[in-house]
JSON list of C-alpha atoms in Angstrom, two decimals:
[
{"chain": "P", "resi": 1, "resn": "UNK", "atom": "CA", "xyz": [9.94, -83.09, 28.86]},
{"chain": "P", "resi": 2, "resn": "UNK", "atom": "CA", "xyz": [9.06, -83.77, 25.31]},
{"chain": "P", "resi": 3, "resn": "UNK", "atom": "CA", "xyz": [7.40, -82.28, 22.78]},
{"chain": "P", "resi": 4, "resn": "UNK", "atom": "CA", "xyz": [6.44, -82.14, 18.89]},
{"chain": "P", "resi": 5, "resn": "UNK", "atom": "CA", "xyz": [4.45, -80.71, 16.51]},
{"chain": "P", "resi": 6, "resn": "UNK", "atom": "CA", "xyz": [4.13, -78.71, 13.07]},
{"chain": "P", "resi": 7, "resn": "UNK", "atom": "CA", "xyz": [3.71, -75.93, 11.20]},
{"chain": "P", "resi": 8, "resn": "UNK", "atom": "CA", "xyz": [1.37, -75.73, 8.11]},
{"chain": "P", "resi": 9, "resn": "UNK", "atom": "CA", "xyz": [4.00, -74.14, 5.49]},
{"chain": "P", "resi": 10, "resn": "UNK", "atom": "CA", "xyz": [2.04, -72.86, 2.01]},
{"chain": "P", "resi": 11, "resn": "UNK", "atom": "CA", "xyz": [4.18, -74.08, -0.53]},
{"chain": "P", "resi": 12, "resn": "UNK", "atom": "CA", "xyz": [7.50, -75.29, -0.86]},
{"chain": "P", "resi": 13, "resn": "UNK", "atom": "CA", "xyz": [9.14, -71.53, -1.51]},
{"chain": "P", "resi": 14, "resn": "UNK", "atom": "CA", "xyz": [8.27, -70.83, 1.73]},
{"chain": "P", "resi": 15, "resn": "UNK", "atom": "CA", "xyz": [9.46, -74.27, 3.77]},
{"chain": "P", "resi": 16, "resn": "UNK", "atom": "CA", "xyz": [12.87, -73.38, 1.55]},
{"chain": "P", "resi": 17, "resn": "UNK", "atom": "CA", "xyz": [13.55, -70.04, 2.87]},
{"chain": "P", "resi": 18, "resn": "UNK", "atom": "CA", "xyz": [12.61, -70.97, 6.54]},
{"chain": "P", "resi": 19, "resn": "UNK", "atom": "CA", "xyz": [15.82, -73.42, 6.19]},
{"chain": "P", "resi": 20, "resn": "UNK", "atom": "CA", "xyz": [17.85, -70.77, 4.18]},
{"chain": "P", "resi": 21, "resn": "UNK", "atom": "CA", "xyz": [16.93, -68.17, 7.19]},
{"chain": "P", "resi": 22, "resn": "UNK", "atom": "CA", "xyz": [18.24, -70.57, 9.80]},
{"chain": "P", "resi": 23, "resn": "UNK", "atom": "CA", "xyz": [21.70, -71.13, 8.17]},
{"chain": "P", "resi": 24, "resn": "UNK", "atom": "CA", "xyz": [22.09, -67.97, 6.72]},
{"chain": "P", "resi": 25, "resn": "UNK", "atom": "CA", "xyz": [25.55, -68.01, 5.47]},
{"chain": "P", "resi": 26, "resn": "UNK", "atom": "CA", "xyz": [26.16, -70.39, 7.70]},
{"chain": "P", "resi": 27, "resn": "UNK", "atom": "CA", "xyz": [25.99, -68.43, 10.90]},
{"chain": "P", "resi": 28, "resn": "UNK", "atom": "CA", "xyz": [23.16, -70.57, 12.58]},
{"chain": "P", "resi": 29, "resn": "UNK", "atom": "CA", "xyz": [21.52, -68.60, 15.25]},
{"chain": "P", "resi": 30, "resn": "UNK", "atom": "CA", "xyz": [23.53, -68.60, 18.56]},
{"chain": "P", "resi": 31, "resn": "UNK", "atom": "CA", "xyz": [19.97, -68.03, 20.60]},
{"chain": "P", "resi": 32, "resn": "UNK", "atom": "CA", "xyz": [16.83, -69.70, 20.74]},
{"chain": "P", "resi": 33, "resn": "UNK", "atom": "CA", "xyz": [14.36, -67.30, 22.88]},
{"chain": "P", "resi": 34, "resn": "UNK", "atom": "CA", "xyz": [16.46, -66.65, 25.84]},
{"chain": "P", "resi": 35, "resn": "UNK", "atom": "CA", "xyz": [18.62, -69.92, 25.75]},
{"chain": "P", "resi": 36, "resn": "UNK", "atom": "CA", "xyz": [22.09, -69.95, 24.05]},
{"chain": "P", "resi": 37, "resn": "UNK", "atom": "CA", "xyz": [22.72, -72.73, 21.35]},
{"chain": "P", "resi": 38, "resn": "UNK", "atom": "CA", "xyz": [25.89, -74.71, 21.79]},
{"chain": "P", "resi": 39, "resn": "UNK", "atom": "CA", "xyz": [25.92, -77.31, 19.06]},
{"chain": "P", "resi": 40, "resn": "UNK", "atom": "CA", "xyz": [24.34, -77.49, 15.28]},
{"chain": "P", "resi": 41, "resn": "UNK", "atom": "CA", "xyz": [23.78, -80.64, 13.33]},
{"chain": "P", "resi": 42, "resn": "UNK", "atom": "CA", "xyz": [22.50, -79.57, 9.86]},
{"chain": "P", "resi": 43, "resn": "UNK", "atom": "CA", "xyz": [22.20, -83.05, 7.80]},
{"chain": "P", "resi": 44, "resn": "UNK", "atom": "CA", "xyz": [20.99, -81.02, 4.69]},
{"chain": "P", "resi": 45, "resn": "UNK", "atom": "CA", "xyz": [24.54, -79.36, 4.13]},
{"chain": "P", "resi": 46, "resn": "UNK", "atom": "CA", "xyz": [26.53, -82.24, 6.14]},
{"chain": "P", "resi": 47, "resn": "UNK", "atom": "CA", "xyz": [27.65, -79.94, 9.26]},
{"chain": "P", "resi": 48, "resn": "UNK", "atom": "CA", "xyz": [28.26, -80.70, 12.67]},
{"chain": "P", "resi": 49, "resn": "UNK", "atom": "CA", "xyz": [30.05, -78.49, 15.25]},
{"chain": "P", "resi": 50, "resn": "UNK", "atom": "CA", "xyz": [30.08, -81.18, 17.74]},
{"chain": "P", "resi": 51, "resn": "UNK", "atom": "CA", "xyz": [31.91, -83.26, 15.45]},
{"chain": "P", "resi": 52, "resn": "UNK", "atom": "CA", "xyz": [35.92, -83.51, 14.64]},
{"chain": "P", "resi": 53, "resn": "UNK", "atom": "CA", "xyz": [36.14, -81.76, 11.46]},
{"chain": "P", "resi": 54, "resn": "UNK", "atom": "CA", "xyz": [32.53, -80.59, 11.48]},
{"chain": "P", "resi": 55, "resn": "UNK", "atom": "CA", "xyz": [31.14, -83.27, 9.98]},
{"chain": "P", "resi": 56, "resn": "UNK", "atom": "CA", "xyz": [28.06, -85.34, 11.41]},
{"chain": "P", "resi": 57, "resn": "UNK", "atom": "CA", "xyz": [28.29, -88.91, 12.02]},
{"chain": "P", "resi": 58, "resn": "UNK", "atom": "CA", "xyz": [24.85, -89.28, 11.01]},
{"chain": "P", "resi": 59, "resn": "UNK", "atom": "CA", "xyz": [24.05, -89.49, 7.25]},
{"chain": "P", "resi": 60, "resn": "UNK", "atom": "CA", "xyz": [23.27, -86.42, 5.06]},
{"chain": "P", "resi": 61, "resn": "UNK", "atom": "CA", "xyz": [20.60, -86.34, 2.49]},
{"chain": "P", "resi": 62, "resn": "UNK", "atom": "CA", "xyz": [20.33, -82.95, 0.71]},
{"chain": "P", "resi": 63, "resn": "UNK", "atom": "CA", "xyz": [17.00, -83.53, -0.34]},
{"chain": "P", "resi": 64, "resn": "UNK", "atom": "CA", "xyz": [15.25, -83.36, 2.73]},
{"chain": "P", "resi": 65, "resn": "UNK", "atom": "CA", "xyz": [16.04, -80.36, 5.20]},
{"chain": "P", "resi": 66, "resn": "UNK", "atom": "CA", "xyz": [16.46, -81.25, 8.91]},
{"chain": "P", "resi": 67, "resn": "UNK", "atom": "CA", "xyz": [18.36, -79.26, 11.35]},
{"chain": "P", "resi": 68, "resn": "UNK", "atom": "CA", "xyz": [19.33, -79.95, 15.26]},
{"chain": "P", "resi": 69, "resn": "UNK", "atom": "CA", "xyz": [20.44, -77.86, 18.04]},
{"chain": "P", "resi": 70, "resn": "UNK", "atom": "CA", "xyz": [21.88, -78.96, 21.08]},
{"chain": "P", "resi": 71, "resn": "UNK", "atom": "CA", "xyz": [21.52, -76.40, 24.81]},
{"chain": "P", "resi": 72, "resn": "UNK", "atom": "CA", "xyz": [24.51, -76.06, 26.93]},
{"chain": "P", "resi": 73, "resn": "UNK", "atom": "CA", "xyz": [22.14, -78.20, 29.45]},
{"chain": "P", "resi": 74, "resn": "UNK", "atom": "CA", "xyz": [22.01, -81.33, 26.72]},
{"chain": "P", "resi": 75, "resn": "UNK", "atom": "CA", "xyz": [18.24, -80.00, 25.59]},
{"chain": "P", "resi": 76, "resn": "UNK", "atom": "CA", "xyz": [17.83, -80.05, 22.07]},
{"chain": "P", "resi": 77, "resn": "UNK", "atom": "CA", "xyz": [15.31, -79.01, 19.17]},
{"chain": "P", "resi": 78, "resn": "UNK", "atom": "CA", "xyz": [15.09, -81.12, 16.08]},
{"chain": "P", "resi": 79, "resn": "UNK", "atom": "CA", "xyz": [13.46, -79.07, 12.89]},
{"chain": "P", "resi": 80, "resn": "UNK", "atom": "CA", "xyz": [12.68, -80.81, 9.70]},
{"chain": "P", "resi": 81, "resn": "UNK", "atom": "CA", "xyz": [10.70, -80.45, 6.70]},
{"chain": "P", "resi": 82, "resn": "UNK", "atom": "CA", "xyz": [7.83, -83.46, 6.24]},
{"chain": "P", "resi": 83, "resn": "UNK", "atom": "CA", "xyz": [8.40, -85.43, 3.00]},
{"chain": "P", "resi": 84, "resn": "UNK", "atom": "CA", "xyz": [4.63, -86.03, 2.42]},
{"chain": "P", "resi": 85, "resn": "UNK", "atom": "CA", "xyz": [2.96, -83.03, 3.73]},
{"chain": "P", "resi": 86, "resn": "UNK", "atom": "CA", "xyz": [3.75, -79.08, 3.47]},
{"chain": "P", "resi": 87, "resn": "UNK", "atom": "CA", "xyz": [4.61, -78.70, 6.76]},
{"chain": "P", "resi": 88, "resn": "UNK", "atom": "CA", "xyz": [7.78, -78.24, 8.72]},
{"chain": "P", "resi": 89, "resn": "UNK", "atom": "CA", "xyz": [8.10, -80.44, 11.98]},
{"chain": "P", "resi": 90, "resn": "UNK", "atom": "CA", "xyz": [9.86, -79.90, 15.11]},
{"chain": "P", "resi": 91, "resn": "UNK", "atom": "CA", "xyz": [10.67, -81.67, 18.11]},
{"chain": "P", "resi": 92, "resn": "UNK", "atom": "CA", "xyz": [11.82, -80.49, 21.34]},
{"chain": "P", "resi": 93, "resn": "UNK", "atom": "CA", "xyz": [13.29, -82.62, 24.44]},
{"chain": "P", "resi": 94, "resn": "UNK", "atom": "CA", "xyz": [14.55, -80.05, 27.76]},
{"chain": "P", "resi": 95, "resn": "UNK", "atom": "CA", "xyz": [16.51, -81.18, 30.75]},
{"chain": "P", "resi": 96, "resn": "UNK", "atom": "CA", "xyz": [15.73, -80.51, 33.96]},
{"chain": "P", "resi": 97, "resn": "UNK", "atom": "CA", "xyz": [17.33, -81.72, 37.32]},
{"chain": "P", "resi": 98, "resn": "UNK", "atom": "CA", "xyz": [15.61, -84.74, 39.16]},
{"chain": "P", "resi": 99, "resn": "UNK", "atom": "CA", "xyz": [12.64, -83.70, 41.36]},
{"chain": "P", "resi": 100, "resn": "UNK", "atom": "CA", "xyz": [12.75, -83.94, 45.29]},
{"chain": "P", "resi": 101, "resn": "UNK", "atom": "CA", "xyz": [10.46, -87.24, 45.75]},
{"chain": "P", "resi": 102, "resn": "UNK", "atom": "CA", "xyz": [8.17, -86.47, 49.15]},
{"chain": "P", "resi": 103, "resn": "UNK", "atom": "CA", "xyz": [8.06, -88.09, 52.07]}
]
């Protein structure tokens, strides 16, 4: 299942401390809701836990925000700030097992 969709964010103070909130010292949460966070990709500060050395593959641009965590079951949430509107973006894509086709 996938899905996306934004939040309006007043002004960029605001979109800034969202981000700051989320890597707070750099202790990224280790829960979202009820589900337990295995990896973090931030590509703002250029960290990865998945990643030898904790460093992403992907590029890193620290002038856009955009962080990524990975579920133990391979699920994973994408935030990110837009670079045209005030807004802050997400996109979410869960696993589930196969459904039972009927006879």
């Amino acid at each position: 299942m996938f899905r996306n969709s934004y939040w309006l964010v007043p002004n960029q103070k605001a979109q800034k401390n969202v981000f700051e909130k989320m890597r707070k010292d750099k202790k990224y949460p280790q829960k979202i809701g009820k589900y337990d966070v295995k990896y973090v990709r931030d590509l703002t500060t250029g960290y990865d836990n998945e990643q030898a050395g904790n460093k992403p593959i992907l590029p890193i641009s620290t002038s856009s925000e955009m962080i990524t965590f990975t579920l133990p079951d391979g699920s994973w949430i994408t935030v990110r700030a837009s670079g045209t509107e005030p807004k802050i973006k997400y996109y979410i894509e869960l696993k589930s097992a196969p459904c039972k086709s009927e006879k």
